[in-house]
mmCIF file of C-alpha atoms and ligand atoms in Angstrom:
data_model
loop_
_atom_site.group_PDB
_atom_site.id
_atom_site.type_symbol
_atom_site.label_atom_id
_atom_site.label_comp_id
_atom_site.label_asym_id
_atom_site.label_seq_id
_atom_site.Cartn_x
_atom_site.Cartn_y
_atom_site.Cartn_z
ATOM 1 C CA MET H 345 0.175 -0.180 0.287
ATOM 2 C CA LYS H 346 1.176 3.620 -0.700
ATOM 3 C CA ASN H 347 2.299 5.232 2.071
ATOM 4 C CA PRO H 348 -1.307 7.015 3.232
ATOM 5 C CA PHE H 349 0.401 9.660 5.315
ATOM 6 C CA SER H 350 1.112 13.325 3.881
ATOM 7 C CA PHE H 351 2.168 16.473 6.274
ATOM 8 C CA SER H 352 1.533 19.097 3.326
ATOM 9 C CA GLY H 353 -1.280 20.654 2.170
ATOM 10 C CA ILE H 354 -4.796 19.675 2.805
ATOM 11 C CA VAL H 355 -5.567 16.377 3.314
ATOM 12 C CA GLU H 356 -8.051 13.712 2.361
ATOM 13 C CA ASP H 357 -9.225 10.404 3.374
ATOM 14 C CA PRO H 358 -7.398 8.456 4.308
ATOM 15 C CA ALA H 359 -4.477 10.604 5.353
ATOM 16 C CA PHE H 360 -7.408 12.693 7.586
ATOM 17 C CA CYS H 361 -7.920 11.503 10.822
ATOM 18 C CA ASP H 362 -11.157 11.880 12.592
ATOM 19 C CA ARG H 363 -12.494 15.534 13.041
ATOM 20 C CA GLU H 364 -15.698 13.894 13.922
ATOM 21 C CA LYS H 365 -16.893 16.392 16.473
ATOM 22 C CA GLU H 366 -15.651 19.267 14.696
ATOM 23 C CA GLN H 367 -17.729 18.446 11.592
ATOM 24 C CA THR H 368 -20.744 17.718 13.530
ATOM 25 C CA ASP H 369 -20.750 21.107 15.003
ATOM 26 C CA LEU H 370 -19.384 23.673 12.109
ATOM 27 C CA THR H 371 -22.132 21.143 9.761
ATOM 28 C CA ARG H 372 -24.530 21.980 12.154
ATOM 29 C CA LEU H 373 -23.410 25.997 12.552
ATOM 30 C CA ILE H 374 -23.745 26.038 8.580
ATOM 31 C CA GLU H 375 -26.616 24.688 8.067
ATOM 32 C CA ASN H 376 -28.248 27.429 10.248
ATOM 33 C CA SER H 377 -26.578 30.057 8.060
ATOM 34 C CA GLN H 378 -24.340 31.218 11.320
ATOM 35 C CA ASN H 379 -21.102 32.875 10.750
ATOM 36 C CA ILE H 380 -17.929 31.104 12.459
ATOM 37 C CA LEU H 381 -14.507 32.435 13.546
ATOM 38 C CA LEU H 382 -12.327 29.126 12.905
ATOM 39 C CA TYR H 383 -8.856 29.704 14.278
ATOM 40 C CA SER H 384 -5.692 27.523 15.315
ATOM 41 C CA HIS H 385 -2.299 27.717 15.338
ATOM 42 C CA ARG H 386 -0.288 27.038 12.313
ATOM 43 C CA ARG H 387 -1.047 23.310 10.503
ATOM 44 C CA PHE H 388 -3.753 22.025 12.805
ATOM 45 C CA GLY H 389 -5.827 20.996 9.810
ATOM 46 C CA LYS H 390 -8.000 24.522 9.109
ATOM 47 C CA THR H 391 -8.449 23.978 6.200
ATOM 48 C CA SER H 392 -8.453 20.248 5.062
ATOM 49 C CA LEU H 393 -11.352 20.281 7.640
ATOM 50 C CA ILE H 394 -13.116 22.905 5.933
ATOM 51 C CA ASN H 395 -12.539 21.261 2.628
ATOM 52 C CA ARG H 396 -13.714 17.680 4.392
ATOM 53 C CA ILE H 397 -16.966 19.502 5.042
ATOM 54 C CA PHE H 398 -17.415 21.520 1.931
ATOM 55 C CA LYS H 399 -16.960 18.288 -0.390
ATOM 56 C CA ASP H 400 -19.908 16.722 -0.199
ATOM 57 C CA PHE H 401 -22.471 19.074 1.999
ATOM 58 C CA LYS H 402 -25.901 18.027 1.136
ATOM 59 C CA GLY H 403 -28.567 21.129 0.508
ATOM 60 C CA VAL H 404 -25.483 23.327 0.657
ATOM 61 C CA VAL H 405 -23.701 25.212 -1.806
ATOM 62 C CA THR H 406 -19.966 26.099 -0.686
ATOM 63 C CA ILE H 407 -18.048 28.395 -1.962
ATOM 64 C CA TYR H 408 -14.026 28.276 -0.551
ATOM 65 C CA ILE H 409 -11.697 31.761 -1.045
ATOM 66 C CA ASP H 410 -8.349 31.618 0.034
ATOM 67 C CA LEU H 411 -6.880 34.679 0.512
ATOM 68 C CA TYR H 412 -3.780 33.389 1.270
ATOM 69 C CA GLY H 413 -1.086 35.812 -0.266
ATOM 70 C CA THR H 414 -3.688 38.535 -1.182
ATOM 71 C CA THR H 415 -2.400 42.268 -0.628
ATOM 72 C CA SER H 416 -5.461 44.270 -1.776
ATOM 73 C CA ILE H 417 -9.228 44.873 -2.690
ATOM 74 C CA GLU H 418 -8.647 43.883 -5.916
ATOM 75 C CA ASP H 419 -6.588 40.308 -4.995
ATOM 76 C CA PHE H 420 -9.987 40.065 -2.847
ATOM 77 C CA ILE H 421 -12.034 40.740 -5.473
ATOM 78 C CA THR H 422 -10.164 38.416 -8.004
ATOM 79 C CA GLU H 423 -10.200 35.585 -5.362
ATOM 80 C CA LEU H 424 -13.927 35.918 -4.869
ATOM 81 C CA PHE H 425 -14.691 36.097 -8.465
ATOM 82 C CA LYS H 426 -12.632 32.599 -8.551
ATOM 83 C CA GLY H 427 -14.458 30.971 -5.816
ATOM 84 C CA ILE H 428 -17.704 31.950 -7.193
ATOM 85 C CA SER H 429 -16.582 29.966 -10.421
ATOM 86 C CA SER H 430 -16.793 27.090 -8.743
ATOM 87 C CA VAL H 431 -20.425 27.125 -8.620
ATOM 88 C CA GLU H 432 -21.055 26.717 -12.126
ATOM 89 C CA SER H 433 -19.107 24.024 -14.036
ATOM 90 C CA LYS H 434 -20.476 24.859 -17.481
ATOM 91 C CA MET H 435 -18.789 28.384 -18.958
ATOM 92 C CA ASP H 436 -22.214 29.462 -20.548
ATOM 93 C CA LYS H 437 -23.874 29.456 -17.053
ATOM 94 C CA LEU H 438 -20.868 31.054 -15.694
ATOM 95 C CA VAL H 439 -20.673 34.067 -18.100
ATOM 96 C CA LYS H 440 -24.322 34.366 -17.950
ATOM 97 C CA LEU H 441 -24.340 34.517 -13.848
ATOM 98 C CA ILE H 442 -21.750 36.861 -13.903
ATOM 99 C CA ARG H 443 -22.697 39.036 -17.046
ATOM 100 C CA GLU H 444 -26.655 39.082 -15.263
ATOM 101 C CA LYS H 445 -25.039 40.754 -11.717
ATOM 102 C CA ILE H 446 -22.206 42.469 -12.703
ATOM 103 C CA ASN H 447 -21.809 45.989 -14.414
ATOM 104 C CA SER H 448 -19.356 47.966 -12.701
ATOM 105 C CA LEU H 449 -16.088 45.847 -13.761
ATOM 106 C CA THR H 450 -15.150 44.117 -17.148
ATOM 107 C CA VAL H 451 -14.823 40.176 -16.578
ATOM 108 C CA ASN H 452 -12.768 37.844 -18.750
ATOM 109 C CA PHE H 453 -13.839 34.246 -18.827
ATOM 110 C CA SER H 454 -10.863 31.767 -19.102
ATOM 111 C CA ILE H 455 -10.383 27.959 -18.597
ATOM 112 C CA ASP H 456 -8.556 26.172 -15.430
ATOM 113 C CA ILE H 457 -5.473 24.923 -16.839
ATOM 114 C CA TYR H 458 -4.991 22.546 -13.894
ATOM 115 C CA THR H 459 -8.777 21.668 -13.261
ATOM 116 C CA GLY H 460 -10.299 22.325 -16.881
ATOM 117 C CA ALA H 461 -13.036 24.489 -15.108
ATOM 118 C CA PRO H 462 -14.292 27.784 -16.256
ATOM 119 C CA VAL H 463 -13.256 30.649 -14.281
ATOM 120 C CA ALA H 464 -14.291 34.478 -14.572
ATOM 121 C CA ILE H 465 -11.198 37.231 -14.126
ATOM 122 C CA PRO H 466 -11.916 40.548 -13.629
ATOM 123 C CA VAL H 467 -10.573 43.480 -15.031
ATOM 124 C CA PHE H 468 -9.702 46.597 -12.934
ATOM 125 C CA ALA H 469 -9.818 50.137 -13.979
ATOM 126 C CA PRO H 470 -8.810 52.691 -11.478
ATOM 127 C CA VAL H 471 -12.017 53.659 -10.244
ATOM 128 C CA ASP H 472 -14.179 53.137 -6.836
ATOM 129 C CA LYS H 473 -13.815 49.456 -5.959
ATOM 130 C CA ARG H 474 -17.004 49.507 -3.524
ATOM 131 C CA PRO H 475 -19.796 49.143 -6.717
ATOM 132 C CA ALA H 476 -18.109 45.934 -8.054
ATOM 133 C CA ILE H 477 -17.648 44.402 -3.829
ATOM 134 C CA ASP H 478 -21.315 45.685 -3.368
ATOM 135 C CA GLU H 479 -22.640 43.360 -6.770
ATOM 136 C CA ILE H 480 -20.839 40.764 -5.978
ATOM 137 C CA PHE H 481 -22.107 40.092 -2.423
ATOM 138 C CA ALA H 482 -25.505 40.950 -4.255
ATOM 139 C CA LEU H 483 -24.762 38.066 -6.385
ATOM 140 C CA LEU H 484 -24.184 35.703 -3.593
ATOM 141 C CA GLU H 485 -27.228 37.208 -2.037
ATOM 142 C CA SER H 486 -29.013 35.622 -4.983
ATOM 143 C CA LEU H 487 -27.121 32.592 -5.309
ATOM 144 C CA SER H 488 -29.143 31.800 -1.444
ATOM 145 C CA GLN H 489 -31.988 32.492 -2.369
ATOM 146 C CA ASN H 490 -33.103 29.232 -4.087
ATOM 147 C CA LYS H 491 -30.246 27.039 -1.488
ATOM 148 C CA LYS H 492 -27.909 27.664 1.753
ATOM 149 C CA LEU H 493 -25.044 29.051 1.104
ATOM 150 C CA ALA H 494 -21.491 28.720 2.695
ATOM 151 C CA VAL H 495 -18.616 30.732 1.791
ATOM 152 C CA ALA H 496 -15.769 30.382 3.772
ATOM 153 C CA PHE H 497 -12.790 32.724 3.858
ATOM 154 C CA ASP H 498 -9.298 31.034 4.327
ATOM 155 C CA GLU H 499 -6.680 33.421 5.538
ATOM 156 C CA PHE H 500 -9.041 36.003 6.655
ATOM 157 C CA GLN H 501 -6.893 38.113 8.452
ATOM 158 C CA GLU H 502 -4.867 38.843 5.748
ATOM 159 C CA ILE H 503 -7.876 41.771 4.747
ATOM 160 C CA SER H 504 -6.523 43.751 7.832
ATOM 161 C CA LYS H 505 -2.652 44.039 5.630
ATOM 162 C CA TYR H 506 -4.313 45.690 2.890
ATOM 163 C CA GLY H 507 -3.928 49.077 4.679
ATOM 164 C CA GLU H 508 -8.074 49.877 3.768
ATOM 165 C CA ALA H 509 -9.465 50.778 7.031
ATOM 166 C CA ALA H 510 -12.996 51.361 5.182
ATOM 167 C CA PHE H 511 -13.019 47.870 3.608
ATOM 168 C CA GLU H 512 -13.772 45.932 6.970
ATOM 169 C CA LYS H 513 -16.740 48.515 7.620
ATOM 170 C CA HIS H 514 -17.847 47.560 3.983
ATOM 171 C CA LEU H 515 -17.721 43.932 3.719
ATOM 172 C CA ARG H 516 -19.691 44.012 7.358
ATOM 173 C CA LYS H 517 -22.376 45.829 5.755
ATOM 174 C CA SER H 518 -23.510 43.199 3.066
ATOM 175 C CA ILE H 519 -22.268 40.077 5.130
ATOM 176 C CA GLN H 520 -24.545 40.799 8.275
ATOM 177 C CA ARG H 521 -27.536 41.258 5.731
ATOM 178 C CA HIS H 522 -27.103 37.809 4.886
ATOM 179 C CA ASN H 523 -29.696 35.595 6.467
ATOM 180 C CA ASN H 524 -29.065 32.463 4.252
ATOM 181 C CA ILE H 525 -25.190 32.666 3.773
ATOM 182 C CA SER H 526 -23.320 30.880 6.767
ATOM 183 C CA TYR H 527 -19.520 32.950 6.263
ATOM 184 C CA VAL H 528 -16.721 31.001 7.514
ATOM 185 C CA PHE H 529 -13.516 33.076 8.305
ATOM 186 C CA ALA H 530 -11.009 31.088 9.127
ATOM 187 C CA GLY H 531 -7.265 31.693 9.922
ATOM 188 C CA SER H 532 -4.196 31.498 12.382
ATOM 189 C CA GLN H 533 -2.477 34.524 13.128
ATOM 190 C CA LYS H 534 -4.380 34.492 16.454
ATOM 191 C CA HIS H 535 -3.389 38.745 17.305
ATOM 192 C CA LEU H 536 -5.259 39.735 14.130
ATOM 193 C CA LEU H 537 -7.959 37.785 13.557
ATOM 194 C CA ALA H 538 -8.597 38.650 17.768
ATOM 195 C CA GLU H 539 -8.123 42.235 16.797
ATOM 196 C CA MET H 540 -11.078 41.860 14.048
ATOM 197 C CA PHE H 541 -13.385 40.111 15.873
ATOM 198 C CA ALA H 542 -13.244 40.864 19.610
ATOM 199 C CA ASN H 543 -12.428 44.778 19.330
ATOM 200 C CA SER H 544 -15.564 46.383 19.834
ATOM 201 C CA ASN H 545 -13.920 49.009 17.418
ATOM 202 C CA ARG H 546 -13.838 46.839 14.754
ATOM 203 C CA ALA H 547 -16.040 46.228 11.927
ATOM 204 C CA PHE H 548 -16.309 42.489 12.794
ATOM 205 C CA TYR H 549 -16.527 42.481 16.386
ATOM 206 C CA LYS H 550 -19.032 40.069 17.505
ATOM 207 C CA LEU H 551 -19.533 38.879 13.818
ATOM 208 C CA ALA H 552 -19.155 35.444 14.045
ATOM 209 C CA THR H 553 -19.314 32.650 16.537
ATOM 210 C CA SER H 554 -15.491 31.552 17.215
ATOM 211 C CA TYR H 555 -14.531 28.049 16.852
ATOM 212 C CA PRO H 556 -10.778 27.260 18.366
ATOM 213 C CA LEU H 557 -9.606 24.346 16.794
ATOM 214 C CA LYS H 558 -8.194 22.150 18.959
ATOM 215 C CA LYS H 559 -5.145 19.673 18.149
ATOM 216 C CA ILE H 560 -6.427 15.845 17.800
ATOM 217 C CA ASN H 561 -7.022 13.628 20.856
ATOM 218 C CA THR H 562 -4.303 10.567 21.428
ATOM 219 C CA GLU H 563 -6.714 8.120 21.225
ATOM 220 C CA ASP H 564 -8.221 9.623 18.328
ATOM 221 C CA TYR H 565 -4.238 9.297 16.407
ATOM 222 C CA VAL H 566 -4.678 5.653 17.977
ATOM 223 C CA ALA H 567 -7.594 4.519 16.084
ATOM 224 C CA TRP H 568 -6.514 6.235 12.969
ATOM 225 C CA ILE H 569 -2.958 4.894 12.635
ATOM 226 C CA ILE H 570 -3.924 1.252 13.741
ATOM 227 C CA ARG H 571 -6.467 1.160 10.764
ATOM 228 C CA LEU H 572 -3.886 2.344 8.460
ATOM 229 C CA TYR H 573 -1.711 -0.526 9.141
ATOM 230 C CA ARG H 574 -3.828 -3.001 9.668
ATOM 231 C CA LYS H 575 -5.357 -2.295 5.796
ATOM 232 C CA ASP H 576 -1.649 -2.787 4.655
ATOM 233 C CA LYS H 577 -2.015 -6.095 6.654
ATOM 234 C CA ARG H 578 0.487 -4.884 9.281
ATOM 235 C CA LYS H 579 0.441 -4.398 13.048
ATOM 236 C CA ILE H 580 1.956 -1.390 15.155
ATOM 237 C CA SER H 581 1.910 -1.249 18.960
ATOM 238 C CA LYS H 582 -0.153 1.601 20.676
ATOM 239 C CA ARG H 583 2.804 2.061 22.608
ATOM 240 C CA TYR H 584 4.846 3.577 19.783
ATOM 241 C CA ILE H 585 1.737 5.741 18.204
ATOM 242 C CA GLU H 586 1.444 6.929 21.768
ATOM 243 C CA ASN H 587 5.414 7.619 22.134
ATOM 244 C CA VAL H 588 5.347 9.759 18.595
ATOM 245 C CA VAL H 589 2.196 11.782 19.330
ATOM 246 C CA SER H 590 3.625 12.699 22.776
ATOM 247 C CA ARG H 591 6.384 14.150 21.085
ATOM 248 C CA CYS H 592 4.584 15.747 18.908
ATOM 249 C CA GLU H 593 2.162 17.498 21.547
ATOM 250 C CA ASN H 594 -0.976 15.718 19.369
ATOM 251 C CA HIS H 595 0.178 18.191 16.264
ATOM 252 C CA PRO H 596 -1.353 17.298 13.518
ATOM 253 C CA MET H 597 0.984 17.624 10.695
ATOM 254 C CA TYR H 598 4.137 16.492 12.890
ATOM 255 C CA VAL H 599 2.718 13.182 13.369
ATOM 256 C CA GLN H 600 2.067 13.016 10.077
ATOM 257 C CA GLU H 601 5.517 13.774 9.164
ATOM 258 C CA PHE H 602 6.450 10.929 11.849
ATOM 259 C CA PHE H 603 4.501 8.308 10.508
ATOM 260 C CA PHE H 604 5.210 9.005 6.878
ATOM 261 C CA ASN H 605 9.257 7.863 7.632
ATOM 262 C CA LEU H 606 8.170 5.573 9.774
ATOM 263 C CA TRP H 607 5.610 3.704 7.447
ATOM 264 C CA ASP H 608 8.127 1.990 5.082
ATOM 265 C CA VAL H 609 10.415 0.506 8.840
ATOM 266 C CA PRO H 610 9.354 -2.990 9.282
ATOM 267 C CA ASN H 611 9.047 -3.243 12.931
ATOM 268 C CA ILE H 612 8.978 0.005 14.663
ATOM 269 C CA SER H 613 11.310 -0.051 17.684
ATOM 270 C CA ILE H 614 12.111 3.589 19.936
ATOM 271 C CA GLU H 615 15.557 3.629 18.255
ATOM 272 C CA ASP H 616 13.303 3.888 14.933
ATOM 273 C CA ILE H 617 11.335 6.955 16.419
ATOM 274 C CA ASP H 618 14.323 8.570 17.555
ATOM 275 C CA ARG H 619 16.105 8.287 14.505
ATOM 276 C CA VAL H 620 13.290 10.214 12.936
ATOM 277 C CA GLU H 621 13.098 12.770 15.406
ATOM 278 C CA SER H 622 16.962 13.484 14.583
ATOM 279 C CA ASN H 623 16.113 13.770 10.352
ATOM 280 C CA ILE H 624 13.283 15.813 11.037
ATOM 281 C CA LEU H 625 15.126 18.180 13.577
ATOM 282 C CA LYS H 626 18.024 18.284 11.050
ATOM 283 C CA ASN H 627 15.633 19.414 7.934
ATOM 284 C CA ARG H 628 14.520 22.231 9.769
ATOM 285 C CA GLU H 629 18.064 23.454 11.533
ATOM 286 C CA ALA H 630 18.253 26.071 8.561
ATOM 287 C CA GLU H 631 15.207 27.728 9.590
ATOM 288 C CA PHE H 632 15.089 26.965 13.462
ATOM 289 C CA ILE H 633 19.196 29.050 13.077
ATOM 290 C CA ASN H 634 17.517 32.075 10.992
ATOM 291 C CA ILE H 635 14.334 32.395 13.904
ATOM 292 C CA TRP H 636 17.107 31.873 16.935
ATOM 293 C CA GLU H 637 19.485 34.737 15.057
ATOM 294 C CA SER H 638 16.832 36.850 14.321
ATOM 295 C CA LEU H 639 16.272 37.057 17.912
ATOM 296 C CA THR H 640 17.875 39.170 20.814
ATOM 297 C CA LEU H 641 19.707 37.707 23.620
ATOM 298 C CA ASN H 642 16.914 38.230 26.467
ATOM 299 C CA GLN H 643 14.148 36.758 24.098
ATOM 300 C CA ARG H 644 16.633 33.771 23.308
ATOM 301 C CA LYS H 645 16.532 33.767 26.873
ATOM 302 C CA ALA H 646 12.959 33.457 27.742
ATOM 303 C CA LEU H 647 12.678 30.844 24.931
ATOM 304 C CA LYS H 648 15.291 28.762 26.846
ATOM 305 C CA LEU H 649 13.432 29.290 30.133
ATOM 306 C CA ILE H 650 10.016 28.413 28.985
ATOM 307 C CA ALA H 651 11.838 25.394 27.218
ATOM 308 C CA ALA H 652 13.660 24.601 30.567
ATOM 309 C CA THR H 653 10.422 24.915 32.964
ATOM 310 C CA GLY H 654 7.680 24.175 30.586
ATOM 311 C CA GLY H 655 6.587 27.357 31.652
ATOM 312 C CA LYS H 656 5.953 27.378 35.318
ATOM 313 C CA ASN H 657 7.354 29.612 37.635
ATOM 314 C CA ILE H 658 8.938 31.435 35.026
ATOM 315 C CA TYR H 659 9.046 34.493 37.095
ATOM 316 C CA SER H 660 10.821 32.921 40.481
ATOM 317 C CA ALA H 661 13.901 34.843 41.781
ATOM 318 C CA ASN H 662 15.687 31.578 41.173
ATOM 319 C CA ASN H 663 14.555 30.868 37.695
ATOM 320 C CA LEU H 664 15.225 34.626 36.692
ATOM 321 C CA SER H 665 18.508 34.308 38.013
ATOM 322 C CA ARG H 666 19.113 31.279 36.343
ATOM 323 C CA LEU H 667 19.205 32.587 32.884
ATOM 324 C CA GLY H 668 20.651 35.956 34.471
ATOM 325 C CA PHE H 669 17.617 38.115 33.556
ATOM 326 C CA ARG H 670 18.691 41.350 36.353
ATOM 327 C CA SER H 671 14.450 42.089 36.465
ATOM 328 C CA ALA H 672 10.627 40.375 35.848
ATOM 329 C CA SER H 673 10.379 43.264 33.458
ATOM 330 C CA GLN H 674 13.182 42.803 31.268
ATOM 331 C CA ILE H 675 11.659 38.958 30.617
ATOM 332 C CA SER H 676 8.115 40.373 30.324
ATOM 333 C CA LYS H 677 9.079 42.669 27.575
ATOM 334 C CA ALA H 678 11.149 39.307 26.225
ATOM 335 C CA LEU H 679 8.093 37.509 26.510
ATOM 336 C CA GLU H 680 5.454 39.718 24.838
ATOM 337 C CA LEU H 681 7.354 40.530 21.633
ATOM 338 C CA LEU H 682 7.873 36.133 21.291
ATOM 339 C CA LEU H 683 4.090 36.271 21.462
ATOM 340 C CA LYS H 684 3.690 38.786 19.218
ATOM 341 C CA LYS H 685 5.809 36.731 16.581
ATOM 342 C CA GLU H 686 3.764 34.009 17.887
ATOM 343 C CA LEU H 687 6.574 32.263 18.605
ATOM 344 C CA VAL H 688 5.225 31.934 22.314
ATOM 345 C CA SER H 689 1.613 31.287 23.347
ATOM 346 C CA ARG H 690 -0.027 31.891 26.571
ATOM 347 C CA ASN H 691 -2.891 29.921 28.017
ATOM 348 C CA ASP H 692 -2.552 28.939 31.740
ATOM 349 C CA LEU H 693 1.370 29.027 30.954
ATOM 350 C CA TYR H 694 3.451 30.706 28.378
ATOM 351 C CA SER H 695 4.328 27.365 25.594
ATOM 352 C CA ILE H 696 6.837 27.911 22.483
ATOM 353 C CA GLN H 697 4.183 27.032 19.574
ATOM 354 C CA ASP H 698 6.433 24.827 17.460
ATOM 355 C CA VAL H 699 7.149 21.783 19.887
ATOM 356 C CA LEU H 700 10.296 20.969 16.846
ATOM 357 C CA PHE H 701 11.166 24.886 17.968
ATOM 358 C CA LYS H 702 10.898 23.322 21.537
ATOM 359 C CA ARG H 703 13.462 20.213 21.023
ATOM 360 C CA TRP H 704 15.799 22.061 19.232
ATOM 361 C CA ILE H 705 16.450 24.749 21.984
ATOM 362 C CA GLU H 706 16.221 21.620 24.524
ATOM 363 C CA LYS H 707 19.264 20.539 22.218
ATOM 364 C CA ILE H 708 21.021 23.490 22.148
ATOM 365 C CA SER H 709 20.680 24.350 26.051
HETATM 366 N N1 ATP E 1359 -7.609 15.975 10.078
HETATM 367 C C1 ATP E 1359 -6.152 15.761 10.381
HETATM 368 N N2 ATP E 1359 -5.896 14.793 10.193
HETATM 369 C C2 ATP E 1359 -4.556 13.924 9.899
HETATM 370 N N3 ATP E 1359 -3.525 15.265 9.464
HETATM 371 C C3 ATP E 1359 -4.049 16.071 9.756
HETATM 372 C C4 ATP E 1359 -5.797 16.599 9.647
HETATM 373 N N4 ATP E 1359 -5.157 17.912 9.457
HETATM 374 C C5 ATP E 1359 -4.254 18.721 8.875
HETATM 375 N N5 ATP E 1359 -3.952 17.423 9.067
HETATM 376 C C6 ATP E 1359 -1.665 17.568 9.023
HETATM 377 O O1 ATP E 1359 -1.805 18.786 8.875
HETATM 378 C C7 ATP E 1359 -0.888 19.966 7.894
HETATM 379 C C8 ATP E 1359 -1.379 20.959 7.518
HETATM 380 O O2 ATP E 1359 -2.910 21.001 7.389
HETATM 381 P P1 ATP E 1359 -3.936 22.215 6.982
HETATM 382 O O3 ATP E 1359 -3.140 22.746 5.710
HETATM 383 O O4 ATP E 1359 -5.086 21.975 6.591
HETATM 384 O O5 ATP E 1359 -3.992 23.123 8.222
HETATM 385 P P2 ATP E 1359 -4.184 24.354 8.447
HETATM 386 O O6 ATP E 1359 -4.521 24.924 9.431
HETATM 387 O O7 ATP E 1359 -5.011 25.392 7.216
HETATM 388 O O8 ATP E 1359 -2.733 25.310 7.846
HETATM 389 P P3 ATP E 1359 -2.230 26.499 7.816
HETATM 390 O O9 ATP E 1359 -2.044 27.191 9.000
HETATM 391 O O10 ATP E 1359 -0.830 26.282 7.356
HETATM 392 O O11 ATP E 1359 -3.152 27.501 7.272
HETATM 393 C C9 ATP E 1359 -1.403 18.465 6.957
HETATM 394 O O12 ATP E 1359 -0.879 18.845 5.737
HETATM 395 C C10 ATP E 1359 -1.392 17.202 7.668
HETATM 396 O O13 ATP E 1359 -0.037 16.467 7.623
HETATM 397 MG MG1 MG E 1360 -4.652 26.801 6.204
#
């Protein structure tokens, strides 16, 4: 059997593990036309989850829009048209739909070279984009008249970087009127998203139900991985799966990367898992060195302290002097910047976001 694990891009069956509860919760919210803010740290599986839910959604028309890499309202509109194009697989129908509803922009049509599907491509003149946005959202509304619609904006935080303050307000106006559309706003840059949706001065304040995506439970990984090995007429001990999952602190992409590398090993031992871990760390070393060298001395010390203590009692006099901090304010300033860089996160305790980066820091400490 081909290696079923994959640690890049969207994963689908058989590389998709569980998330039953998330699928049920989100499906119910979408069917009730609720707006959702789906967020997590990087590579937890937001896009894969949206893809899984949207793929065979019965009774709801789904539109997926990827805002990654967009830097302007023009890019945003272009991606919107791309998303809307996915609703019609026949060129003549797509042309008719767009021509009927969009007057403020010229729209060309083409065939996507990868999928063979028709795509609408807007042509921009240096004019006010607002009418076009209104028309596109009116088009979405008209699509939702006969059938419920779900529209996902992935990497939604990007819009806050366009440098157009009025744009969010403008979007809100359309979005809040749509009763038969569920908007899913997904992203990973927590501070930007939190600022957009939780700050009462911002346009998207309380516009969506928050749905933080958690890591996957150990039992679910165990059941999924045993099933994949069984399909290949092989056995794997639960103990080894638990060992890997715990090294990865349940992070979906790292669990996949470990098992991708372990798949061809006939009888897994702890030494094999150690070897895979050290190879993965080696592959990431250049990247980690880059990050490390971009940090100040105090930020490095703060990371070492979190790695050594698991985030517990980092302000204790003992711990501060252990790493040569002269005052608590020195470390709190360093932590604040590490939080901003999203290298560190804070729930009850501070923790290093990337578990492999943490292991690398442990190794160099
Ligand atoms: N349900 C899942 N089961 C197993 N592995 C998963 C699952 N979801 C995600 N992964 C792993 O995580 C990786 C990243 O998934 P995905 O791109 O969906 O995450 P994301 O949260 O959208 O990431 P980003 O923050 O980069 O947008 C996948 O390539 C896969 O290795
Ligand atoms: Mg994603």
